[in-house]
Amino acid sequence: MTWDVLTIIGTFAFAISGAIVAMEEEYDLFGIYVLGMITAFGGGAIRNLLIDVPVSTLWEQGEFFTIAILSITAIVLFPQNLLRYWPIWGNLFDAIGLSAFAIQGALYAVGMGHPLSAVVMAAVLTGSGGGLVRDVLAQRKPTLLRNEVYGVWAALAGMFIALNIVQSPAQIFILFLFITVLRILSYKYSWYLPKRTMKR
Amino acid sequence: MTWDVLTIIGTFAFAISGAIVAMEEEYDLFGIYVLGMITAFGGGAIRNLLIDVPVSTLWEQGEFFTIAILSITAIVLFPQNLLRYWPIWGNLFDAIGLSAFAIQGALYAVGMGHPLSAVVMAAVLTGSGGGLVRDVLAQRKPTLLRNEVYGVWAALAGMFIALNIVQSPAQIFILFLFITVLRILSYKYSWYLPKRTMKR
Amino acid sequence: MTWDVLTIIGTFAFAISGAIVAMEEEYDLFGIYVLGMITAFGGGAIRNLLIDVPVSTLWEQGEFFTIAILSITAIVLFPQNLLRYWPIWGNLFDAIGLSAFAIQGALYAVGMGHPLSAVVMAAVLTGSGGGLVRDVLAQRKPTLLRNEVYGVWAALAGMFIALNIVQSPAQIFILFLFITVLRILSYKYSWYLPKRTMKR
């Protein structure tokens, strides 16, 4: 139940983030909906491909599709109202989505008996793969690969789960809060990972 | 039989459109063939992945591969002759391809018992997914997501089929003509979907 | 045994090439590791998808993962030392990787009874698909599609194997040397495939 609420919040935040990027790139209505849906569901689709879950399980998530479509419709109809406070709650919701999706992806992979590397990959892709595809389709350098700390938190969630440090529902919920807070701090205080730039 | 002719026309048009984009981007001969093949077959490959059809069914389409390769070879050898009239028949053939591929993709998904969302997605990806991958590999903003109405017609075809409004071969053929004409009109009269641009 | 050594050399070269591109694009540490891993394993993953091998076989390659991670760590820690001689041995190792991966991909596809087209595709994607995804994620025009002859040699390896011209271990090793040398010559003497540029 709690988990469903978190997934709904994440779906909402990811769908809207895709729609916003599409609007910034001057894509049309079709592009706005497509990019919103891909951001919300693309990460899970790629994860399914990479750990041999039938991808079509995606199509059984009817209610989440509806939520994503309604979210995109809301931002299309009332962009000003919704976006005025986006810097405040938009990043909060996105952090919830990253954390909830990453943990869900990792649990999925663990349940299938995959090794550490696959679990971490599943956590990262479920949490941030949708945003990666979104950026590629918007012809942007993926923010996942260069901006404030983001994917690392998803990887960390995957490690905690793969190494069985976190197992009971209560532990998993604490992990969820922990990862969410870390992501919010990264954003709020602009935590960056080091870079090793090279002149070409 | 009719269906095979339409698929051939679509394969021809899509392969050539990929080759043209590659030439415009100054890709080499290898790039021209790769982009042509991906535009012709990429949409079907992604659709197969997303609805759990073994992707390797792709490799049984030997004759269509031959058609795509011959088409690309023709445009490489005689670009001027073929391209002089491209604005006239190129868009016609592309519209036929969009319509035929979208309907074929939707029928495929319906035959596997997938719900509406999957059928619409299969129609859109089969009809226009190859062009999407083409644009990503050519480092262009996907025309599918921003130019004249294109993907919406594929989605419409998917809806008609998923909702069983269209079932008999005759009805399917009428749907094919209908979608083709809508796409041609979109192109000819520059129908655009509304946008909601946002200043970054 | 020999084969393992060649795969190790290829994994090393591909992982480092991904990390270098990430550094050039000013990606952060997370981006450097992700791009390195994707370059080393992305080609094999896409090939598996396209010839219906369970993608999760990827996750059983634990030791190659370790090699890739160590290689990326080395280039992050000691970029100057390693890169000083990169023009000399970097391209040699990359050629070995291309050749070994292409042959391995083709053998894989032949073993599954796929036709010529699939075998050639498997050779090309296993040999150069990782670099293709790397370039897309770095927002670059894929070097595979435009620079000196590269993918063609992978395709040639695929043809030799699909047509059973090469079968015994000794023949396969000769093919490996042959393809490696061709790639090195392409690089050293700047062999280019012809282009057919079009003014837009």
Coordinates of C-alpha atoms in Angstrom, one line a residue:
Chain A
M1 CA 0.0 0.0 0.0
T2 CA 2.7 2.5 1.1
W3 CA 4.7 1.1 -1.8
D4 CA 1.9 1.9 -4.3
V5 CA 1.7 5.4 -3.0
L6 CA 5.5 5.9 -3.5
T7 CA 5.3 4.4 -7.0
I8 CA 2.5 6.8 -7.8
I9 CA 4.5 9.8 -6.6
G10 CA 7.5 8.6 -8.7
T11 CA 5.4 8.0 -11.8
F12 CA 3.9 11.4 -11.5
A13 CA 7.2 13.1 -11.0
F14 CA 9.0 11.3 -13.8
A15 CA 6.1 11.7 -16.3
I16 CA 6.1 15.5 -15.6
S17 CA 9.9 15.8 -15.9
G18 CA 9.7 14.2 -19.3
A19 CA 6.9 16.5 -20.4
I20 CA 8.8 19.5 -19.2
V21 CA 11.9 18.5 -21.2
A22 CA 9.8 18.0 -24.3
M23 CA 8.2 21.5 -23.9
E24 CA 11.6 23.1 -23.4
E25 CA 12.7 21.4 -26.7
E26 CA 9.6 22.7 -28.5
Y27 CA 8.3 19.2 -29.2
D28 CA 4.6 19.0 -30.1
L29 CA 1.8 17.5 -28.1
F30 CA 2.6 14.0 -29.3
G31 CA 6.2 14.4 -28.4
I32 CA 5.2 15.7 -24.9
Y33 CA 3.1 12.6 -24.2
V34 CA 5.7 10.2 -25.6
L35 CA 8.6 11.7 -23.7
G36 CA 6.6 11.8 -20.5
M37 CA 5.6 8.1 -20.8
I38 CA 9.1 7.1 -21.7
T39 CA 10.6 8.9 -18.7
A40 CA 8.1 7.2 -16.4
F41 CA 8.3 3.7 -17.8
G42 CA 11.5 3.5 -19.9
G43 CA 13.8 2.6 -17.0
G44 CA 11.6 -0.3 -16.0
A45 CA 11.4 -1.5 -19.6
I46 CA 15.2 -1.6 -20.1
R47 CA 15.7 -3.2 -16.7
N48 CA 13.2 -6.0 -17.7
L49 CA 15.2 -6.5 -20.9
L50 CA 18.5 -6.8 -19.1
I51 CA 17.3 -9.3 -16.4
D52 CA 15.1 -11.4 -18.6
V53 CA 11.7 -10.4 -17.2
P54 CA 9.1 -10.5 -20.0
V55 CA 8.9 -6.8 -21.0
S56 CA 5.1 -7.2 -21.5
T57 CA 4.6 -7.2 -17.8
L58 CA 4.8 -3.4 -18.4
W59 CA 1.4 -3.5 -20.1
E60 CA -0.3 -4.8 -17.0
Q61 CA 0.4 -1.6 -15.1
G62 CA -2.8 0.0 -16.4
E63 CA -3.5 2.2 -13.5
F64 CA 0.0 3.7 -13.5
F65 CA -0.4 4.5 -17.3
T66 CA -3.5 6.4 -16.4
I67 CA -1.7 8.3 -13.7
A68 CA 1.1 9.2 -16.1
I69 CA -1.3 10.4 -18.8
L70 CA -3.3 12.5 -16.3
S71 CA -0.1 14.0 -14.9
I72 CA 1.1 15.0 -18.4
T73 CA -2.3 16.3 -19.3
A74 CA -2.3 18.5 -16.1
I75 CA 1.1 20.0 -17.0
V76 CA 0.0 20.7 -20.6
L77 CA -3.3 22.4 -19.5
F78 CA -1.9 24.3 -16.5
P79 CA 1.8 24.8 -17.0
Q80 CA 2.1 28.0 -15.1
N81 CA 0.2 26.9 -12.0
L82 CA 2.0 23.6 -11.6
L83 CA 5.5 24.9 -12.5
R84 CA 5.5 27.9 -10.2
Y85 CA 6.3 25.6 -7.2
W86 CA 8.2 22.9 -9.2
P87 CA 11.6 23.8 -7.8
I88 CA 10.2 23.1 -4.4
W89 CA 8.1 19.9 -4.7
G90 CA 9.3 18.8 -8.1
N91 CA 12.7 17.8 -6.8
L92 CA 11.2 16.2 -3.7
F93 CA 8.9 14.0 -5.8
D94 CA 11.7 13.1 -8.2
A95 CA 13.9 12.1 -5.2
I96 CA 11.0 9.9 -4.0
G97 CA 10.7 8.4 -7.4
L98 CA 14.4 7.7 -7.7
S99 CA 14.5 6.0 -4.4
A100 CA 11.3 4.0 -4.7
F101 CA 12.1 2.8 -8.2
A102 CA 15.7 1.9 -7.5
I103 CA 14.7 -0.2 -4.5
Q104 CA 11.8 -1.8 -6.4
G105 CA 14.2 -2.6 -9.3
A106 CA 16.8 -4.1 -6.9
L107 CA 14.3 -6.3 -5.1
Y108 CA 13.1 -7.5 -8.5
A109 CA 16.6 -8.6 -9.5
V110 CA 17.3 -10.2 -6.2
G111 CA 14.1 -12.1 -6.3
M112 CA 15.3 -13.6 -9.6
G113 CA 18.6 -14.7 -8.0
H114 CA 20.8 -12.3 -10.0
P115 CA 24.4 -11.5 -8.7
L116 CA 25.4 -8.1 -7.2
S117 CA 26.4 -6.5 -10.5
A118 CA 22.9 -7.2 -12.0
V119 CA 21.1 -6.0 -8.9
V120 CA 23.1 -2.7 -8.9
M121 CA 22.4 -2.2 -12.6
A122 CA 18.7 -3.0 -12.1
A123 CA 18.5 -0.4 -9.3
V124 CA 20.3 2.3 -11.4
L125 CA 18.3 1.6 -14.5
T126 CA 14.9 1.4 -12.8
G127 CA 15.6 4.6 -10.9
S128 CA 17.3 6.7 -13.6
G129 CA 17.1 4.8 -16.9
G130 CA 13.9 6.6 -17.9
G131 CA 15.6 10.0 -17.5
L132 CA 18.6 8.7 -19.6
V133 CA 16.3 7.8 -22.5
R134 CA 14.5 11.1 -22.1
D135 CA 17.7 13.0 -22.5
V136 CA 18.9 11.0 -25.5
L137 CA 15.5 11.6 -27.3
A138 CA 15.8 15.3 -26.4
Q139 CA 19.3 15.4 -27.8
R140 CA 20.8 16.5 -24.5
K141 CA 23.9 15.2 -22.7
P142 CA 22.4 12.9 -20.1
T143 CA 22.1 14.7 -16.8
L144 CA 22.5 11.3 -15.1
L145 CA 26.1 11.2 -16.3
R146 CA 27.3 14.6 -15.4
N147 CA 25.2 16.6 -12.9
E148 CA 24.8 16.4 -9.1
V149 CA 25.0 13.0 -7.5
Y150 CA 22.0 11.0 -8.6
G151 CA 22.7 7.5 -10.0
V152 CA 25.2 6.7 -7.2
W153 CA 22.3 6.8 -4.7
A154 CA 20.4 4.3 -6.8
A155 CA 23.5 2.1 -7.0
L156 CA 23.9 2.4 -3.2
A157 CA 20.3 1.2 -2.7
G158 CA 21.1 -1.8 -5.0
M159 CA 24.2 -2.7 -3.0
F160 CA 22.4 -2.6 0.4
I161 CA 19.7 -5.0 -1.0
A162 CA 22.1 -7.3 -3.0
L163 CA 24.3 -7.7 0.1
N164 CA 21.2 -8.6 2.2
I165 CA 22.0 -5.7 4.6
V166 CA 18.4 -4.7 4.2
Q167 CA 15.7 -7.3 4.2
S168 CA 12.6 -6.7 6.3
P169 CA 9.9 -4.3 5.2
A170 CA 10.9 -1.9 8.0
Q171 CA 14.5 -2.0 6.9
I172 CA 13.5 -1.4 3.3
F173 CA 11.4 1.6 4.3
I174 CA 14.3 3.0 6.2
L175 CA 16.5 2.5 3.2
F176 CA 13.9 4.3 1.1
L177 CA 14.0 7.3 3.4
F178 CA 17.8 7.3 3.6
I179 CA 18.2 7.3 -0.2
T180 CA 15.5 10.0 -0.7
V181 CA 17.2 12.3 1.8
L182 CA 20.6 11.8 0.3
R183 CA 19.3 12.7 -3.1
I184 CA 17.5 15.8 -1.7
L185 CA 20.8 16.9 0.0
S186 CA 22.7 16.4 -3.3
Y187 CA 20.3 18.6 -5.0
K188 CA 20.0 21.2 -2.3
Y189 CA 23.7 21.6 -1.6
S190 CA 24.9 20.9 -5.2
W191 CA 27.0 17.9 -4.3
Y192 CA 29.0 17.0 -7.3
L193 CA 31.2 13.9 -8.0
P194 CA 34.7 14.8 -9.0
K195 CA 35.5 15.0 -12.7
R196 CA 38.7 14.2 -14.6
T197 CA 38.4 16.6 -17.5
M198 CA 40.6 16.0 -20.6
K199 CA 41.3 18.5 -23.3
R200 CA 40.5 16.8 -26.5
Chain B
M1 CA -0.5 -10.6 -51.2
T2 CA -1.7 -7.0 -51.2
W3 CA -0.2 -6.8 -47.7
D4 CA 3.2 -8.0 -49.0
V5 CA 3.2 -5.3 -51.7
L6 CA 2.5 -2.6 -49.1
T7 CA 5.2 -3.9 -46.8
I8 CA 7.6 -3.9 -49.8
I9 CA 6.7 -0.2 -50.5
G10 CA 7.2 0.7 -46.9
T11 CA 10.5 -1.1 -46.6
F12 CA 11.7 0.6 -49.7
A13 CA 10.6 4.1 -48.5
F14 CA 12.0 3.6 -45.0
A15 CA 15.4 2.2 -46.1
I16 CA 15.8 5.1 -48.6
S17 CA 14.9 7.7 -45.9
G18 CA 17.6 6.3 -43.6
A19 CA 20.1 6.3 -46.4
I20 CA 19.3 9.9 -47.3
V21 CA 19.7 11.1 -43.7
A22 CA 23.1 9.3 -43.5
M23 CA 24.2 11.0 -46.7
E24 CA 23.1 14.4 -45.4
E25 CA 25.2 13.8 -42.3
E26 CA 28.2 12.8 -44.4
Y27 CA 28.3 9.3 -43.0
D28 CA 30.3 6.8 -45.1
L29 CA 29.0 3.9 -47.2
F30 CA 28.9 1.6 -44.1
G31 CA 26.9 4.2 -42.2
I32 CA 24.5 4.7 -45.2
Y33 CA 23.7 1.0 -45.3
V34 CA 23.4 0.6 -41.5
L35 CA 21.1 3.6 -41.1
G36 CA 19.0 2.5 -44.0
M37 CA 18.6 -1.0 -42.6
I38 CA 17.9 0.3 -39.1
T39 CA 15.2 2.7 -40.3
A40 CA 13.5 -0.1 -42.2
F41 CA 13.7 -2.8 -39.5
G42 CA 14.4 -1.0 -36.2
G43 CA 10.8 -0.2 -35.4
G44 CA 9.7 -3.8 -35.7
A45 CA 12.7 -4.9 -33.6
I46 CA 11.9 -2.6 -30.7
R47 CA 8.2 -3.6 -31.0
N48 CA 9.1 -7.3 -30.7
L49 CA 11.2 -6.5 -27.7
L50 CA 8.3 -4.7 -26.0
I51 CA 5.6 -7.3 -26.6
D52 CA 7.8 -10.4 -26.1
V53 CA 8.0 -11.7 -29.6
P54 CA 11.3 -13.4 -30.2
V55 CA 13.3 -10.7 -31.9
S56 CA 15.0 -13.3 -34.1
T57 CA 11.8 -13.6 -36.2
L58 CA 13.4 -10.5 -37.7
W59 CA 16.0 -12.7 -39.3
E60 CA 13.5 -14.7 -41.2
Q61 CA 12.5 -11.8 -43.4
G62 CA 15.2 -12.5 -45.9
E63 CA 13.4 -11.2 -48.9
F64 CA 12.7 -7.8 -47.2
F65 CA 16.4 -7.5 -46.3
T66 CA 17.2 -8.0 -50.0
I67 CA 14.7 -5.3 -50.9
A68 CA 16.1 -2.8 -48.4
I69 CA 19.7 -3.5 -49.5
L70 CA 18.8 -3.1 -53.2
S71 CA 16.9 0.2 -52.4
I72 CA 19.9 1.6 -50.6
T73 CA 22.2 0.5 -53.4
A74 CA 20.0 2.3 -55.9
I75 CA 20.1 5.6 -54.0
V76 CA 23.8 5.3 -53.5
L77 CA 24.4 4.7 -57.2
F78 CA 21.9 7.1 -58.7
P79 CA 21.1 9.7 -56.1
Q80 CA 20.2 12.5 -58.6
N81 CA 17.8 10.4 -60.6
L82 CA 16.0 9.0 -57.7
L83 CA 15.9 12.1 -55.6
R84 CA 14.7 14.5 -58.3
Y85 CA 11.1 13.2 -57.8
W86 CA 11.5 12.3 -54.1
P87 CA 9.3 15.1 -52.8
I88 CA 6.5 13.7 -54.9
W89 CA 6.6 9.9 -54.4
G90 CA 8.9 9.7 -51.4
N91 CA 6.3 11.1 -49.1
L92 CA 3.6 9.0 -50.6
F93 CA 5.6 5.8 -50.1
D94 CA 6.6 6.8 -46.6
A95 CA 2.9 7.4 -45.8
I96 CA 2.1 3.9 -47.2
G97 CA 4.9 2.5 -45.0
L98 CA 3.7 4.3 -41.9
S99 CA 0.1 3.1 -42.3
A100 CA 1.0 -0.5 -43.4
F101 CA 3.6 -1.0 -40.6
A102 CA 1.4 0.5 -37.9
I103 CA -1.6 -1.7 -38.8
Q104 CA 0.7 -4.8 -39.0
G105 CA 2.2 -4.0 -35.6
A106 CA -1.2 -3.5 -34.0
L107 CA -2.6 -6.7 -35.4
Y108 CA 0.5 -8.5 -34.1
A109 CA 0.0 -7.2 -30.6
V110 CA -3.8 -7.9 -30.7
G111 CA -3.1 -11.4 -31.8
M112 CA -1.0 -11.9 -28.7
G113 CA -3.8 -10.7 -26.4
H114 CA -2.2 -7.5 -25.3
P115 CA -4.3 -4.6 -23.8
L116 CA -5.0 -1.3 -25.6
S117 CA -1.9 0.5 -24.3
A118 CA 0.4 -2.2 -25.7
V119 CA -1.4 -2.3 -29.1
V120 CA -1.2 1.5 -29.5
M121 CA 2.5 1.4 -28.6
A122 CA 3.1 -1.5 -31.0
A123 CA 1.4 0.5 -33.8
V124 CA 3.4 3.7 -33.1
L125 CA 6.7 1.9 -32.8
T126 CA 6.3 -0.4 -35.8
G127 CA 5.2 2.6 -37.9
S128 CA 7.7 5.2 -36.7
G129 CA 10.2 3.6 -34.3
G130 CA 12.7 3.0 -37.1
G131 CA 12.7 6.7 -37.9
L132 CA 13.2 7.5 -34.3
V133 CA 16.3 5.4 -34.0
R134 CA 17.5 6.8 -37.3
D135 CA 17.3 10.3 -35.9
V136 CA 19.0 9.4 -32.7
L137 CA 21.9 7.8 -34.6
A138 CA 22.1 10.9 -36.9
Q139 CA 22.2 13.1 -33.8
R140 CA 19.0 14.9 -34.8
K141 CA 16.0 15.9 -32.7
P142 CA 13.5 13.1 -33.6
T143 CA 11.2 14.5 -36.3
L144 CA 8.5 12.1 -34.9
L145 CA 8.3 14.2 -31.7
R146 CA 8.1 17.6 -33.2
N147 CA 7.1 17.9 -36.9
E148 CA 3.9 17.5 -38.8
V149 CA 1.4 15.0 -37.5
Y150 CA 2.8 11.5 -38.0
G151 CA 2.9 9.3 -34.9
V152 CA -0.7 10.2 -34.0
W153 CA -2.0 8.5 -37.1
A154 CA -0.2 5.3 -36.2
A155 CA -1.7 5.5 -32.7
L156 CA -5.1 6.0 -34.2
A157 CA -4.7 2.9 -36.3
G158 CA -3.7 1.0 -33.2
M159 CA -6.9 2.2 -31.4
F160 CA -9.2 1.2 -34.2
I161 CA -7.7 -2.3 -34.1
A162 CA -7.5 -2.6 -30.3
L163 CA -11.1 -1.6 -29.8
N164 CA -12.2 -4.1 -32.5
I165 CA -13.8 -1.3 -34.6
V166 CA -11.8 -2.8 -37.5
Q167 CA -11.7 -6.5 -37.9
S168 CA -12.4 -8.0 -41.4
P169 CA -9.7 -7.8 -44.1
A170 CA -11.9 -5.3 -46.0
Q171 CA -12.2 -3.1 -43.0
I172 CA -8.5 -3.3 -42.4
F173 CA -7.8 -2.2 -45.9
I174 CA -10.1 0.7 -45.6
L175 CA -8.3 1.7 -42.3
F176 CA -5.0 1.4 -44.3
L177 CA -6.3 3.9 -46.9
F178 CA -7.7 6.2 -44.3
I179 CA -4.4 6.4 -42.3
T180 CA -2.4 6.8 -45.5
V181 CA -4.6 9.7 -46.7
L182 CA -4.5 11.4 -43.3
R183 CA -0.7 11.3 -43.3
I184 CA -0.5 12.6 -46.8
L185 CA -2.8 15.5 -45.9
S186 CA -0.7 16.3 -42.8
Y187 CA 2.4 16.6 -45.0
K188 CA 0.7 18.4 -47.9
Y189 CA -1.0 21.0 -45.7
S190 CA 1.6 21.1 -42.9
W191 CA -0.8 20.1 -40.2
Y192 CA 1.0 20.6 -36.8
L193 CA -0.1 19.6 -33.4
P194 CA -0.1 22.4 -30.9
K195 CA 3.0 23.0 -28.8
R196 CA 3.5 24.4 -25.3
T197 CA 6.8 26.0 -25.5
M198 CA 8.6 26.9 -22.3
K199 CA 11.5 29.3 -22.0
R200 CA 14.3 27.4 -20.2
Chain C
M1 CA 42.6 -19.8 -23.0
T2 CA 43.9 -17.7 -25.9
W3 CA 40.4 -16.6 -26.4
D4 CA 40.1 -15.5 -22.9
V5 CA 43.2 -13.4 -23.2
L6 CA 41.9 -11.7 -26.3
T7 CA 38.5 -11.0 -24.6
I8 CA 40.4 -9.5 -21.7
I9 CA 42.4 -7.3 -24.0
G10 CA 39.2 -6.2 -25.8
T11 CA 37.3 -5.5 -22.6
F12 CA 40.2 -3.5 -21.3
A13 CA 40.5 -1.4 -24.5
F14 CA 36.7 -0.8 -24.8
A15 CA 36.3 0.1 -21.1
I16 CA 39.1 2.6 -21.4
S17 CA 37.8 4.1 -24.6
G18 CA 34.4 4.7 -23.0
A19 CA 36.0 6.3 -19.9
I20 CA 38.1 8.6 -22.1
V21 CA 35.1 9.8 -24.1
A22 CA 33.3 10.5 -20.8
M23 CA 36.3 12.5 -19.5
E24 CA 36.4 14.5 -22.8
E25 CA 32.7 15.3 -22.3
E26 CA 33.3 16.4 -18.7
Y27 CA 31.1 13.7 -17.3
D28 CA 31.5 13.0 -13.6
L29 CA 33.0 9.9 -12.0
F30 CA 29.7 8.0 -12.2
G31 CA 29.4 8.9 -15.8
I32 CA 33.0 7.7 -16.5
Y33 CA 32.3 4.3 -15.0
V34 CA 28.9 4.0 -16.6
L35 CA 30.2 4.9 -20.1
G36 CA 33.2 2.6 -19.7
M37 CA 31.0 -0.4 -18.7
I38 CA 28.5 0.3 -21.5
T39 CA 31.2 0.5 -24.1
A40 CA 32.7 -2.8 -22.9
F41 CA 29.4 -4.8 -22.5
G42 CA 26.7 -2.8 -24.5
G43 CA 27.5 -4.5 -27.8
G44 CA 27.1 -8.0 -26.4
A45 CA 23.9 -7.0 -24.6
I46 CA 22.3 -5.7 -27.8
R47 CA 23.4 -8.7 -29.7
N48 CA 21.9 -11.0 -27.1
L49 CA 18.6 -9.1 -27.4
L50 CA 18.6 -9.4 -31.2
I51 CA 19.4 -13.1 -31.4
D52 CA 17.2 -14.2 -28.4
V53 CA 20.0 -15.1 -26.0
P54 CA 18.9 -14.4 -22.4
V55 CA 20.5 -11.1 -21.8
S56 CA 21.2 -12.1 -18.2
T57 CA 24.0 -14.4 -19.4
L58 CA 25.8 -11.0 -19.3
W59 CA 25.7 -11.1 -15.5
E60 CA 27.7 -14.3 -15.3
Q61 CA 30.8 -12.6 -16.7
G62 CA 31.9 -11.6 -13.2
E63 CA 35.6 -11.6 -13.9
F64 CA 35.3 -9.5 -17.0
F65 CA 33.3 -6.9 -15.0
T66 CA 36.1 -6.8 -12.6
I67 CA 38.6 -6.2 -15.4
A68 CA 36.6 -3.4 -16.8
I69 CA 36.2 -1.7 -13.4
L70 CA 39.9 -2.0 -12.7
S71 CA 40.7 -0.6 -16.2
I72 CA 38.5 2.4 -15.7
T73 CA 39.9 3.0 -12.2
A74 CA 43.4 2.9 -13.6
I75 CA 42.6 5.6 -16.2
V76 CA 40.9 7.7 -13.6
L77 CA 43.8 7.5 -11.2
F78 CA 46.7 7.8 -13.7
P79 CA 45.3 9.5 -16.8
Q80 CA 48.6 11.1 -17.9
N81 CA 50.7 7.9 -17.6
L82 CA 48.3 5.7 -19.4
L83 CA 47.3 8.1 -22.1
R84 CA 50.8 9.2 -23.1
Y85 CA 51.2 6.0 -25.1
W86 CA 47.5 5.5 -26.0
P87 CA 47.9 6.4 -29.7
I88 CA 50.4 3.5 -29.9
W89 CA 48.9 0.6 -28.0
G90 CA 45.3 2.0 -27.5
N91 CA 44.4 1.4 -31.1
L92 CA 46.2 -1.9 -31.2
F93 CA 44.2 -3.1 -28.3
D94 CA 41.0 -1.7 -29.7
A95 CA 41.6 -3.6 -33.0
I96 CA 42.1 -6.8 -31.0
G97 CA 38.9 -6.2 -29.2
L98 CA 37.0 -5.5 -32.4
S99 CA 38.3 -8.6 -34.1
A100 CA 37.9 -10.9 -31.1
F101 CA 34.4 -9.6 -30.1
A102 CA 33.2 -9.8 -33.7
I103 CA 34.3 -13.4 -34.2
Q104 CA 32.9 -14.4 -30.8
G105 CA 29.5 -12.8 -31.7
A106 CA 29.4 -14.5 -35.1
L107 CA 30.2 -17.9 -33.6
Y108 CA 27.4 -17.3 -31.1
A109 CA 24.9 -16.6 -33.7
V110 CA 26.0 -19.5 -36.0
G111 CA 25.8 -21.8 -33.0
M112 CA 22.1 -20.9 -32.6
G113 CA 21.4 -21.7 -36.3
H114 CA 20.8 -18.1 -37.4
P115 CA 21.0 -17.1 -41.1
L116 CA 23.8 -15.0 -42.7
S117 CA 22.1 -11.7 -42.1
A118 CA 21.8 -12.3 -38.3
V119 CA 25.4 -13.6 -38.1
V120 CA 26.8 -10.5 -39.8
M121 CA 24.6 -8.3 -37.6
A122 CA 25.8 -10.2 -34.5
A123 CA 29.4 -9.7 -35.5
V124 CA 29.0 -6.0 -36.2
L125 CA 27.1 -5.3 -33.0
T126 CA 29.3 -7.4 -30.7
G127 CA 32.4 -5.8 -32.2
S128 CA 31.2 -2.2 -32.4
G129 CA 27.8 -1.9 -30.8
G130 CA 29.3 -0.8 -27.5
G131 CA 31.1 2.1 -29.1
L132 CA 27.8 3.0 -30.9
V133 CA 25.9 3.3 -27.6
R134 CA 28.9 5.2 -26.1
D135 CA 28.7 7.8 -28.8
V136 CA 25.0 8.2 -28.5
L137 CA 25.2 8.7 -24.7
A138 CA 28.1 11.2 -25.3
Q139 CA 26.0 13.1 -27.8
R140 CA 28.4 12.5 -30.6
K141 CA 27.9 11.4 -34.2
P142 CA 28.8 7.7 -34.1
T143 CA 32.3 7.2 -35.3
L144 CA 31.3 3.8 -36.4
L145 CA 29.1 5.3 -39.1
R146 CA 31.5 7.9 -40.5
N147 CA 35.2 7.4 -39.7
E148 CA 37.9 5.1 -41.0
V149 CA 36.9 1.6 -42.0
Y150 CA 35.8 -0.3 -38.8
G151 CA 32.4 -2.0 -38.8
V152 CA 33.1 -3.4 -42.3
W153 CA 35.8 -5.6 -40.9
A154 CA 33.5 -7.0 -38.2
A155 CA 30.9 -7.7 -41.0
L156 CA 33.6 -9.4 -43.0
A157 CA 34.5 -11.6 -40.0
G158 CA 30.8 -12.5 -39.7
M159 CA 30.6 -13.5 -43.4
F160 CA 33.6 -15.7 -43.3
I161 CA 32.0 -17.6 -40.3
A162 CA 28.4 -17.6 -41.6
L163 CA 29.6 -19.1 -45.0
N164 CA 31.6 -21.8 -43.2
I165 CA 34.8 -20.6 -44.9
V166 CA 36.3 -20.6 -41.5
Q167 CA 35.6 -23.4 -39.1
S168 CA 38.5 -25.0 -37.2
P169 CA 40.1 -23.3 -34.3
A170 CA 43.3 -22.7 -36.3
Q171 CA 41.3 -21.1 -39.1
I172 CA 39.4 -18.9 -36.6
F173 CA 42.6 -17.7 -35.2
I174 CA 44.0 -16.8 -38.6
L175 CA 40.7 -14.9 -39.2
F176 CA 41.3 -13.1 -36.0
L177 CA 44.8 -12.0 -37.0
F178 CA 43.6 -11.1 -40.5
I179 CA 40.7 -8.8 -39.2
T180 CA 43.0 -7.3 -36.5
V181 CA 45.6 -6.4 -39.1
L182 CA 43.0 -4.9 -41.5
R183 CA 41.7 -2.7 -38.8
I184 CA 45.2 -1.5 -37.8
L185 CA 46.0 -0.7 -41.4
S186 CA 42.7 1.2 -41.8
Y187 CA 43.7 3.3 -38.8
K188 CA 47.4 3.7 -39.7
Y189 CA 46.8 4.7 -43.3
S190 CA 43.4 6.4 -42.8
W191 CA 41.4 4.2 -45.1
Y192 CA 38.0 5.7 -45.6
L193 CA 35.0 4.3 -47.3
P194 CA 33.6 6.5 -50.0
K195 CA 30.8 9.0 -49.1
R196 CA 27.9 10.3 -51.1
T197 CA 27.4 13.7 -49.5
M198 CA 24.2 15.5 -50.2
K199 CA 23.6 19.2 -49.7
R200 CA 20.5 19.5 -47.4

